[in-house]
Short mmCIF file of C-alpha atoms and ligand atoms in Angstrom, two decimals:
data_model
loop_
_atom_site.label_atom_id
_atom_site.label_comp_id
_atom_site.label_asym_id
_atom_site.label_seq_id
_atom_site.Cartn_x
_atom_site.Cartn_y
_atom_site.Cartn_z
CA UNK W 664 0.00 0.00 0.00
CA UNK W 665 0.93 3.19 -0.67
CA UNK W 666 1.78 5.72 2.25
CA UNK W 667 -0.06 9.11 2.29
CA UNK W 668 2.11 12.00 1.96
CA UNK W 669 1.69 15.27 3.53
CA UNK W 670 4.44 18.41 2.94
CA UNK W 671 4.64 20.25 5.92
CA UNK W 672 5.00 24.16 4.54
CA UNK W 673 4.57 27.40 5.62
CA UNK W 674 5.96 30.00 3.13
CA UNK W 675 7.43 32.20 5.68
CA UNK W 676 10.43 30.54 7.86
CA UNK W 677 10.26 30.41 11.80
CA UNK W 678 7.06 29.18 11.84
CA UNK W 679 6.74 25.59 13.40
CA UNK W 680 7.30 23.39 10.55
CA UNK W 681 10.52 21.29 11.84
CA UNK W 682 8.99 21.11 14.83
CA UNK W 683 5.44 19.85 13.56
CA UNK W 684 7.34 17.48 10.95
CA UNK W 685 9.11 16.11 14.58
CA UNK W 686 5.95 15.74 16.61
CA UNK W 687 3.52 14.49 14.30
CA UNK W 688 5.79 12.15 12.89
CA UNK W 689 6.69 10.75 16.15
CA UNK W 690 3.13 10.86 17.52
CA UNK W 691 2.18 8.60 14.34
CA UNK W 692 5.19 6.60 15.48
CA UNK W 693 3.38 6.24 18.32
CA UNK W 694 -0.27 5.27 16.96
CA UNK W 695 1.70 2.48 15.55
CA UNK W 696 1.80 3.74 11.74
CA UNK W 697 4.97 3.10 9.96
CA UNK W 698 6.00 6.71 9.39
CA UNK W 699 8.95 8.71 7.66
CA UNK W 700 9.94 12.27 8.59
CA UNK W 701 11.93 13.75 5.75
CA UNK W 702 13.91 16.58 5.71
CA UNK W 703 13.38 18.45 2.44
CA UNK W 704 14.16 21.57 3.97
CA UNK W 705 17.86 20.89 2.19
CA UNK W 706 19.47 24.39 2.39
CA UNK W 707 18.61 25.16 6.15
CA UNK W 708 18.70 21.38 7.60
CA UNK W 709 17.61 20.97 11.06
CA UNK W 710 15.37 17.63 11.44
CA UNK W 711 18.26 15.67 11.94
CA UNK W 712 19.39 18.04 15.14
CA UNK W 713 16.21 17.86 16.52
CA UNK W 714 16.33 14.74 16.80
CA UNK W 715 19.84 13.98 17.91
CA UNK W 716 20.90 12.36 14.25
CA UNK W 717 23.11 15.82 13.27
CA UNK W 718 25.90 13.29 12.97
CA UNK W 719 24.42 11.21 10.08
CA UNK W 720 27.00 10.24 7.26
CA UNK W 721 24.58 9.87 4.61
CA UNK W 722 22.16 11.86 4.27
CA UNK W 723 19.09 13.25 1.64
CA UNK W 724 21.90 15.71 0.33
CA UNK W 725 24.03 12.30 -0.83
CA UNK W 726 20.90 10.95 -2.05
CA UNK W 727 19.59 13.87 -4.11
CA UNK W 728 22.86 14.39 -5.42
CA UNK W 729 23.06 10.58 -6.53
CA UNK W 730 26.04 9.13 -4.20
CA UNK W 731 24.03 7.47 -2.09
CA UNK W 732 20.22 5.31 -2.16
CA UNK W 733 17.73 5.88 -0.17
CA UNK W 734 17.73 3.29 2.06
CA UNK W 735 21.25 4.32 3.03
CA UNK W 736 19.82 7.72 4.71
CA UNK W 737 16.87 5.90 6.46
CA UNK W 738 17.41 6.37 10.59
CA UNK W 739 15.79 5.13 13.08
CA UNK W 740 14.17 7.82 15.67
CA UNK W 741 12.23 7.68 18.48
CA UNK W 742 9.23 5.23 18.84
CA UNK W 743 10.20 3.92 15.53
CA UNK W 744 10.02 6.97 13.54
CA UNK W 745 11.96 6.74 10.67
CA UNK W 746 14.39 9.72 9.86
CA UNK W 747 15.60 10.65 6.70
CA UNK W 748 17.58 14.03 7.86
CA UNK W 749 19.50 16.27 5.61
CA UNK W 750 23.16 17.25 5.53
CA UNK W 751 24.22 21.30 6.87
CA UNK W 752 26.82 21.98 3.95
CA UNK W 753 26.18 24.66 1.44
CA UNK W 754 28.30 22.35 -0.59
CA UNK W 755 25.68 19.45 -0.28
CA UNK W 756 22.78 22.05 -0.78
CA UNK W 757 24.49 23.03 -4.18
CA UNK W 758 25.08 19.28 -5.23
CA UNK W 759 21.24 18.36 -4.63
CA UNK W 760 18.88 17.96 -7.27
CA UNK W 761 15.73 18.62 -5.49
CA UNK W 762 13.86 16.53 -8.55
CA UNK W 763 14.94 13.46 -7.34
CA UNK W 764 12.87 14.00 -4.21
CA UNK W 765 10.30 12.29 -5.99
CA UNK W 766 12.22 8.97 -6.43
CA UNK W 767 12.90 9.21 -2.81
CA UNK W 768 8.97 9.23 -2.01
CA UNK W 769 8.28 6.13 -4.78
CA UNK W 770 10.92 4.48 -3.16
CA UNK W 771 9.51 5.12 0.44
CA UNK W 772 6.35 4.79 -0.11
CA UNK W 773 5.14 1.37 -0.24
CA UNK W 774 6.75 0.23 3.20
CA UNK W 775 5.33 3.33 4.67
CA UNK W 776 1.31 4.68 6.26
CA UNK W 777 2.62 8.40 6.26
CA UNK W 778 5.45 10.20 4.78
CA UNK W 779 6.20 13.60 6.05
CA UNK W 780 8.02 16.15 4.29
CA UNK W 781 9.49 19.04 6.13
CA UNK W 782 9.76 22.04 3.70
CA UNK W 783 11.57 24.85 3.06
CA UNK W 784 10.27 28.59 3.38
CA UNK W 785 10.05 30.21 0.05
CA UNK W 786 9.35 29.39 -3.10
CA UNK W 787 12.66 28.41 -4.58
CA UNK W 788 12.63 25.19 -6.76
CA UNK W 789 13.41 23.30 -3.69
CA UNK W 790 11.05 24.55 -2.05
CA UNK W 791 8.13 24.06 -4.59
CA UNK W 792 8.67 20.58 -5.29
CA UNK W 793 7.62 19.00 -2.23
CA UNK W 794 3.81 20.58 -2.43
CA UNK W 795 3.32 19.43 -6.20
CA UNK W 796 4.60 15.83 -4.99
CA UNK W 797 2.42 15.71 -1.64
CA UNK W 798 -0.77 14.27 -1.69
CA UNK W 799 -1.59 17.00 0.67
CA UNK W 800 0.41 20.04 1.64
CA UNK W 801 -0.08 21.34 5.31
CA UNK W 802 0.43 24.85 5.82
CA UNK W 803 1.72 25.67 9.75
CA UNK W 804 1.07 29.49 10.71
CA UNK W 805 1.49 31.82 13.26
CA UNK W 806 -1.36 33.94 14.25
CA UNK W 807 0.30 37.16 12.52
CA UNK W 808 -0.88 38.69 9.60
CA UNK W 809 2.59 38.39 7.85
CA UNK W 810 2.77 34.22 8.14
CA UNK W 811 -0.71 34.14 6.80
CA UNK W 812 -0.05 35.90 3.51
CA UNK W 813 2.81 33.96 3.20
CA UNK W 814 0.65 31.33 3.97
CA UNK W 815 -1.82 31.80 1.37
CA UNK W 816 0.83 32.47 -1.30
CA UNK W 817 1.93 28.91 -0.78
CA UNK W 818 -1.47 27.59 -1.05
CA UNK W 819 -2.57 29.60 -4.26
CA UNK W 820 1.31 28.15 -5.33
CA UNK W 821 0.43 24.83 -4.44
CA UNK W 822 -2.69 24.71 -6.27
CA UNK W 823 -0.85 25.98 -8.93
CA UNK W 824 1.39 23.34 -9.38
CA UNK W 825 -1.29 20.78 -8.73
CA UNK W 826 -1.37 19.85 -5.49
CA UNK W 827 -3.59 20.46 -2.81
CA UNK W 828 -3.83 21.98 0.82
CA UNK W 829 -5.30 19.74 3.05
CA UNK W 830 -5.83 22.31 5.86
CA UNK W 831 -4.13 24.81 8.51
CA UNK W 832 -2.00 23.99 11.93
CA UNK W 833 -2.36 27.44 13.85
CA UNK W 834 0.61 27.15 16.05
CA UNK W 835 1.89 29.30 18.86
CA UNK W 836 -1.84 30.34 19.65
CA UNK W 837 -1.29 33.05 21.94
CA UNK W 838 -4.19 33.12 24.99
CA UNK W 839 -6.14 35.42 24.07
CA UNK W 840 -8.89 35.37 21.50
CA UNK W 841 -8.31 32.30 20.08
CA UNK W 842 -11.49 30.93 18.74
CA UNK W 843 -11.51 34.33 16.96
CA UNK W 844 -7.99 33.66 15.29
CA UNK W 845 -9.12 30.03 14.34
CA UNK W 846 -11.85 31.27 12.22
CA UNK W 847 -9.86 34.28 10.53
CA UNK W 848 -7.11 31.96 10.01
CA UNK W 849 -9.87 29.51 8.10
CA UNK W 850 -11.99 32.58 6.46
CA UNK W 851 -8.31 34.41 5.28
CA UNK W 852 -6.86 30.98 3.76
CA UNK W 853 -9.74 29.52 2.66
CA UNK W 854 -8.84 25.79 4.43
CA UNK W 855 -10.22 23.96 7.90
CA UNK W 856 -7.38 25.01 10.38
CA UNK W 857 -7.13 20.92 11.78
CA UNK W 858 -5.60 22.09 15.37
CA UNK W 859 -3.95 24.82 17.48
CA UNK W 860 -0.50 24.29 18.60
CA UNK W 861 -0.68 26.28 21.84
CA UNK W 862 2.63 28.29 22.50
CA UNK W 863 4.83 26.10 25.10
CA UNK W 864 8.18 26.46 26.58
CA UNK W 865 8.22 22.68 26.62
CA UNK W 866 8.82 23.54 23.17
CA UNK W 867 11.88 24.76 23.18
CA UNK W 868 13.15 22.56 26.01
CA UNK W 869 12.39 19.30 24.38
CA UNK W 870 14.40 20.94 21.40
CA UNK W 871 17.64 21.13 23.32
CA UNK W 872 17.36 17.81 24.84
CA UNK W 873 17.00 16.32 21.03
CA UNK W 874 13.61 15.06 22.09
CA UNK W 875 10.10 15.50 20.46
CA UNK W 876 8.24 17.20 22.93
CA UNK W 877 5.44 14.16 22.83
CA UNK W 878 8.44 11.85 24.05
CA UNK W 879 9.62 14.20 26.66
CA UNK W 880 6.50 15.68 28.32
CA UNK W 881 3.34 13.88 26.77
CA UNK W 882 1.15 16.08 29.15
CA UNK W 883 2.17 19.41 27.88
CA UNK W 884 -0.64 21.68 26.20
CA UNK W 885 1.85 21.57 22.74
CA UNK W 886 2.02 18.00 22.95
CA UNK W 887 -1.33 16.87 23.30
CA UNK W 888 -2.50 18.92 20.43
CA UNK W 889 0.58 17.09 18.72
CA UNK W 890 -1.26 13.73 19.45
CA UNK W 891 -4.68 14.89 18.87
CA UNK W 892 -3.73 16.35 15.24
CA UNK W 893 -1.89 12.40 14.58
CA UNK W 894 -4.82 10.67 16.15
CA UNK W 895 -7.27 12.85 13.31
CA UNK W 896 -4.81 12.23 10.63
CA UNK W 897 -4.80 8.76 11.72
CA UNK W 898 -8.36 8.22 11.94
CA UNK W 899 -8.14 6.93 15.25
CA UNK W 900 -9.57 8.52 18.44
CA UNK W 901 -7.36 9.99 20.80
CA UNK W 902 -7.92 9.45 24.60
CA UNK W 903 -6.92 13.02 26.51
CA UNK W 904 -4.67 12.19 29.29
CA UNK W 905 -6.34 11.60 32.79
CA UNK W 906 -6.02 14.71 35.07
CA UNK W 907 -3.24 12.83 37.44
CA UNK W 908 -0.91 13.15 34.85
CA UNK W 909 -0.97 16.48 34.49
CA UNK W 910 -0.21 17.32 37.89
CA UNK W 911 3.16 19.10 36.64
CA UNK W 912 1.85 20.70 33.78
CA UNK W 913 1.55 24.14 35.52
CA UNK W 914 -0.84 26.99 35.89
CA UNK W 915 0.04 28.00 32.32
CA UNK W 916 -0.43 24.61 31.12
CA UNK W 917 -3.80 24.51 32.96
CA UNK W 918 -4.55 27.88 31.48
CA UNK W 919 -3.77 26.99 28.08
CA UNK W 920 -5.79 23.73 28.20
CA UNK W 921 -8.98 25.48 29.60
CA UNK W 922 -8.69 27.89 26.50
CA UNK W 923 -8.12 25.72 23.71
CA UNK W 924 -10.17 22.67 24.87
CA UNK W 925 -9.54 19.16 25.85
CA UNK W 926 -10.85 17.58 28.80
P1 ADP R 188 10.50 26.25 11.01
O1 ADP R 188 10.90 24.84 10.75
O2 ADP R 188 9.19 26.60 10.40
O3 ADP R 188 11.56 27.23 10.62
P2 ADP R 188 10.82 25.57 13.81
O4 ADP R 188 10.02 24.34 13.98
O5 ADP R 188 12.29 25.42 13.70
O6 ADP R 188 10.28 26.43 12.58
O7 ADP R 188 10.44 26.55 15.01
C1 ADP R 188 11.00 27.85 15.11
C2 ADP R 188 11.23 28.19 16.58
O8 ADP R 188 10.00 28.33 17.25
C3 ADP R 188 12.02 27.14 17.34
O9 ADP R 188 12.90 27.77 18.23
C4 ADP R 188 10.93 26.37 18.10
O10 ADP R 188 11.43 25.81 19.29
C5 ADP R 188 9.93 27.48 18.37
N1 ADP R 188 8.52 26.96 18.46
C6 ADP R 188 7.83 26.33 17.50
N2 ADP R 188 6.59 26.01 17.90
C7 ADP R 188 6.47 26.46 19.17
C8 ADP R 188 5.41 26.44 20.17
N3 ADP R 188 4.23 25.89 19.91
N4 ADP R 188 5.68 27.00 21.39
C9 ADP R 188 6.88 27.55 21.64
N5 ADP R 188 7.90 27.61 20.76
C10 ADP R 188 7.73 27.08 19.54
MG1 MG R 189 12.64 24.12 9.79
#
């Protein structure tokens, strides 16, 4: 069977799309569905240090620049994820032929349920081929004017090329307002926005310990929107953690949860 492939995109950089490609992935990991993270984002590589595989000797950059197959770049990350990260040298950027990212996805596909791409901001050629290849492109955005018109230049692009947007992840949802900024996030782009990413140190934390945050701390607000957005793609139900196991989440944490839902 063939996996499904989503492109995790954004148009403007800074947004959450590393860190979405990371969580989801993992949380999919986690559902039990065979899942691949790739980074696509080839100039500005970071999948690979956000999940402790920085150190890689083969990576997509050897592959897309034909010294190396596919399976050779395949890693193993946590809960099973597999990692296909990307090299950091601007002499491996140069050497990539971001075509052959297509090969990469045939060749991935059948032993795969989902295939994430993480892309690149802008609209480069590397940067456009992984929404005409996805079966659905997934545009992450910040609830600031200038990420959303970024955001909606990559979908009009990606309908452009053929593809399609499969919806909106509104992350770093401030406190404030939010139902408000879920529905002008769906009215302005035109797509269902399929879950807030609440704004979380844990965030950033998990980061420098290498560790997707739904490893690290399960029970944080980011993390269990993580899960719930897998569990939806997944087309499973996902069971809210118990209240016990929250009991270090914090009055933020609390706060946050009250806001944006969840039991
Ligand atoms: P991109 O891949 O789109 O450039 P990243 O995933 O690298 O973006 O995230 C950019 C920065 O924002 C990182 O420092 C990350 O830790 C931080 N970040 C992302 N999402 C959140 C969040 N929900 N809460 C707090 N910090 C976040
Ligand atoms: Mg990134």
């Amino acid at each position: 069977m063939a996996a499904k492939v989503y492109t995790i995109a954004s148009g403007k950089g800074g947004t959450g799309k590393s860190t979405t490609t990371v969580n989801l992935g993992t949380s999919l990991a986690l559902l039990g569905r065979k899942t691949v993270v790739i980074d696509a984002d080839i100039g500005m590589a970071n999948l690979g240090l956000l999940l402790g595989l920085e150190r890689s000797p083969i990576t997509l950059h050897e592959v897309l620049s034909g010294k190396a197959e596919v399976s050779e770049a395949v890693y193993e990350g946590p809960a099973g994820v597999k990692v296909v990260p990307c090299g950091i040298s601007l002499q491996g950027f140069q050497n990539s032929d971001p075509e052959k990212l297509q090969e990469v996805m045939r060749t991935l596909s059948d032993e795969m349920d989902f295939m994430l791409f993480d892309a690149p901001a802008g609209i480069s050629k590397d940067g456009v081929i992984p929404l005409a290849i996805a079966d659905q492109v997934l545009l992450v955005v910040n609830p600031e004017l200038s990420s959303m018109a970024d955001a909606l230049k990559t979908k009009i692009l990606t309908e452009m090329l053929g593809g399609e947007v499969g919806g909106a992840i509104l992350n770093r949802a401030g406190m404030e307002r939010t139902e408000i900024n879920k529905q002008k996030v769906s009215d302005l782009l035109g797509v269902k926005v399929l879950e807030m990413i609440p704004e979380d140190p844990n965030v950033r934390r998990s980061a420098a310990f290498k560790t997707p945050i739904v490893i690290k701390t399960p029970n944080s607000p980011a993390a269990i929107a993580f899960q719930r957005l897998a569990a939806q793609l997944a087309g499973t139900e996902f069971v809210e953690p118990a209240d016990e196991s929250r009991a270090g989440e914090g009055f933020a944490g609390r706060l946050a949860r009250v806001l944006f839902g969840g039991k």
